[in-house]
Tab-separated table of C-alpha atoms in Angstrom:
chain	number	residue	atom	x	y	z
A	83	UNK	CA	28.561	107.281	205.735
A	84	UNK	CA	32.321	107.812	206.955
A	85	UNK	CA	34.249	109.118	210.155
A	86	UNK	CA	37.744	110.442	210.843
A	87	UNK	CA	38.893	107.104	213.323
A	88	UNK	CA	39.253	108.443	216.472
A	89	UNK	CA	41.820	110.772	217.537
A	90	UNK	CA	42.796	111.790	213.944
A	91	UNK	CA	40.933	114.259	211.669
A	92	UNK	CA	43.260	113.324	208.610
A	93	UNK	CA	43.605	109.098	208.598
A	94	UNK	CA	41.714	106.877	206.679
A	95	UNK	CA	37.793	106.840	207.476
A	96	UNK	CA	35.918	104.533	208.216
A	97	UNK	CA	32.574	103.477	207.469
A	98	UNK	CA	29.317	104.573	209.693
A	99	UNK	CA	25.709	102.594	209.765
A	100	UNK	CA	23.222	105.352	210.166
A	101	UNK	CA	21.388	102.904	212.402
A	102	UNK	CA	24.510	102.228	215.247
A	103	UNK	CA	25.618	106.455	214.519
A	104	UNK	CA	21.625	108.063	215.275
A	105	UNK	CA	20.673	107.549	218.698
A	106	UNK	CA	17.805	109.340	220.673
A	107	UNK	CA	17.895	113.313	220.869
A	108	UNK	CA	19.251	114.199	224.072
A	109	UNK	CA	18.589	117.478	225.501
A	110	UNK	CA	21.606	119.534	225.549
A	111	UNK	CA	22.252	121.047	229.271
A	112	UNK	CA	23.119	124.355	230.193
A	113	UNK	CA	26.705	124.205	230.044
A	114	UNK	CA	26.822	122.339	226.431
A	115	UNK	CA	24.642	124.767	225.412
A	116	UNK	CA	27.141	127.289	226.551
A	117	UNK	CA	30.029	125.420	225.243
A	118	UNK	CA	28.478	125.235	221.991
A	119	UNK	CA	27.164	129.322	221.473
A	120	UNK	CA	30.969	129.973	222.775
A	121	UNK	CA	32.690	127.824	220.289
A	122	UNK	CA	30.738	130.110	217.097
A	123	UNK	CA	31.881	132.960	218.981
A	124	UNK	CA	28.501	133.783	220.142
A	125	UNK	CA	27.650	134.792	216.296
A	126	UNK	CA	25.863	132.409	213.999
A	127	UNK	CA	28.485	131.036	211.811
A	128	UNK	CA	25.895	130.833	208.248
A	129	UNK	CA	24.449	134.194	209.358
A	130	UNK	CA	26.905	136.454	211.562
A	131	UNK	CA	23.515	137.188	214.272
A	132	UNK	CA	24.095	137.379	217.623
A	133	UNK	CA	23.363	134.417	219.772
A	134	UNK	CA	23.419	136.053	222.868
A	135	UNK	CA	21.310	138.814	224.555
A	136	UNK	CA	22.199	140.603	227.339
A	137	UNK	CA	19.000	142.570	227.422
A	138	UNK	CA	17.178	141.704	231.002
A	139	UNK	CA	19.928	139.375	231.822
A	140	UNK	CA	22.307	137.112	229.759
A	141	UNK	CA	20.041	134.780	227.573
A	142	UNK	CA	20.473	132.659	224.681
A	143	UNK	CA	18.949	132.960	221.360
A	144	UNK	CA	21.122	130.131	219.992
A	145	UNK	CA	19.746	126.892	218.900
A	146	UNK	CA	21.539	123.566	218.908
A	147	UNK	CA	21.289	122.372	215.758
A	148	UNK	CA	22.627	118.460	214.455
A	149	UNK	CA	24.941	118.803	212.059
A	150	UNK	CA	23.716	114.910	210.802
A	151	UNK	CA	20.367	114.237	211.819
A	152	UNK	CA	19.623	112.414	214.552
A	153	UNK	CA	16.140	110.920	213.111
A	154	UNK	CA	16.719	110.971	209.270
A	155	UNK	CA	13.999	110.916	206.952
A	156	UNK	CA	14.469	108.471	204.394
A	157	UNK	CA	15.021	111.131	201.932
A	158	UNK	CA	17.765	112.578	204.416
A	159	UNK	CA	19.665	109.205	204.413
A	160	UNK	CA	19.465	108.560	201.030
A	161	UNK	CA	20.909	112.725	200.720
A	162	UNK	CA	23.752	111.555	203.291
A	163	UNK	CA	24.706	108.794	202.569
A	164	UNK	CA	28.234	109.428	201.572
A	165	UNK	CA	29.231	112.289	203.650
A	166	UNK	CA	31.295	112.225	206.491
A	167	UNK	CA	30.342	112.263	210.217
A	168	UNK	CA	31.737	113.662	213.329
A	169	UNK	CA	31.720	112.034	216.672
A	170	UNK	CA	30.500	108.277	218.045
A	171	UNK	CA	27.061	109.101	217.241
A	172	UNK	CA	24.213	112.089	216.806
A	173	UNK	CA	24.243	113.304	219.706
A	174	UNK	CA	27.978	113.676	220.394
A	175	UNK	CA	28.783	117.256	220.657
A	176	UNK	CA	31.019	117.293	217.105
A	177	UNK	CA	27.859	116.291	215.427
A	178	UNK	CA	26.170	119.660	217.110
A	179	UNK	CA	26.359	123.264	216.300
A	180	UNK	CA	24.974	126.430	217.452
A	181	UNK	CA	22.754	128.562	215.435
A	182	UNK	CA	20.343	131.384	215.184
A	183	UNK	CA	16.684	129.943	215.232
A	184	UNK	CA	16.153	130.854	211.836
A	185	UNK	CA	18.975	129.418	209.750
A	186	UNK	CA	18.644	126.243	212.208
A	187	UNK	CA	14.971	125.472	210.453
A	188	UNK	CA	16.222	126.354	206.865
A	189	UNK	CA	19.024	123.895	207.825
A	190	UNK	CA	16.568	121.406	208.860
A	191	UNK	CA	13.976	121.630	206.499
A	192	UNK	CA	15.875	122.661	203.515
A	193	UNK	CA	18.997	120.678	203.531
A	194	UNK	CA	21.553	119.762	201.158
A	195	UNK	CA	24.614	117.761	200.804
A	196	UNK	CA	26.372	121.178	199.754
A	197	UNK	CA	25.112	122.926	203.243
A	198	UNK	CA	25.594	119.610	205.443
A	199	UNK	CA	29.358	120.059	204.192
A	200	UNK	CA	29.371	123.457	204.544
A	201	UNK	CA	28.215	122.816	208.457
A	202	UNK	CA	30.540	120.470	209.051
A	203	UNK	CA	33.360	122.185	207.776
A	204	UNK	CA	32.104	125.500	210.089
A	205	UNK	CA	32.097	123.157	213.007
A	206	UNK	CA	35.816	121.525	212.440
A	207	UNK	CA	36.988	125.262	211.920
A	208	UNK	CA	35.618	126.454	215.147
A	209	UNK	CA	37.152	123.125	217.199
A	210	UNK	CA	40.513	123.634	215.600
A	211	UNK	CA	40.581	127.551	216.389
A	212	UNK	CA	39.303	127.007	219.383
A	213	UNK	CA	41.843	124.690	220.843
A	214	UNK	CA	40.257	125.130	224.376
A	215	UNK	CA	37.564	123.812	223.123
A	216	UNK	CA	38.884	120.543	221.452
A	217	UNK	CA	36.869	117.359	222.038
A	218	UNK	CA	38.580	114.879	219.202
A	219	UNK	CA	37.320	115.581	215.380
């Protein structure tokens, strides 16, 4: 695997051990979560669903989905093994994306190299036109 080095998204990568870049799943809080669903503009981005409801109150229906898996199969890293990677590790929030619960497990249990790139290219769009939201592709 690769990264952007840090603080450019256009330099040189470098190379990534899957073991050192997949740590533990960490539960994303409240205001991640909100960062995240804001940052798709509330829609799923492989879908166009809502990921908000404001029946009964404001809730979320979005999911927070890794863009690389945190605990790859084998398969998975053999899949992955030459794509790039956002962030220091899984659970940095470049490496996480908010989706709609359904294309989150067709994501997770039916993923390619084609739709990992396609992810990852959703997610650097939404940082870069969302400049607000900018935390270092």
């Amino acid at each position: 695997m690769k990264r952007y080095r840090k603080g450019s998204s256009l330099e040189p990568l470098e190379e990534v051990d899957v073991l050192t870049y997949c740590i533990d799943r960490k539960r994303p809080t409240d205001n991640e979560k909100l960062l995240l669903t804001l940052q798709v503009g509330a829609l799923c981005p492989l879908c166009g669903s809502s990921l908000i409801s404001r029946k009964k109150g404001i809730r979320y229906l979005s999911e927070i989905a890794h863009i690389f898996p945190c605990n790859p199969t084998k398969k998975e890293q053999q899949l992955l093994k030459d794509v790039v990677v956002a962030g220091n590790d899984s659970e940095s929030l470049e490496n996480k994306i908010a989706l709609c619960k359904n294309c989150h497990d067709n994501y997770d249990y039916q993923k390619t190299v084609s739709e990992y790139e396609n992810l990852f290219n959703l997610k650097r769009k939404s940082l870069l036109s969302n400049k607000s939201w900018l935390i270092g592709l």
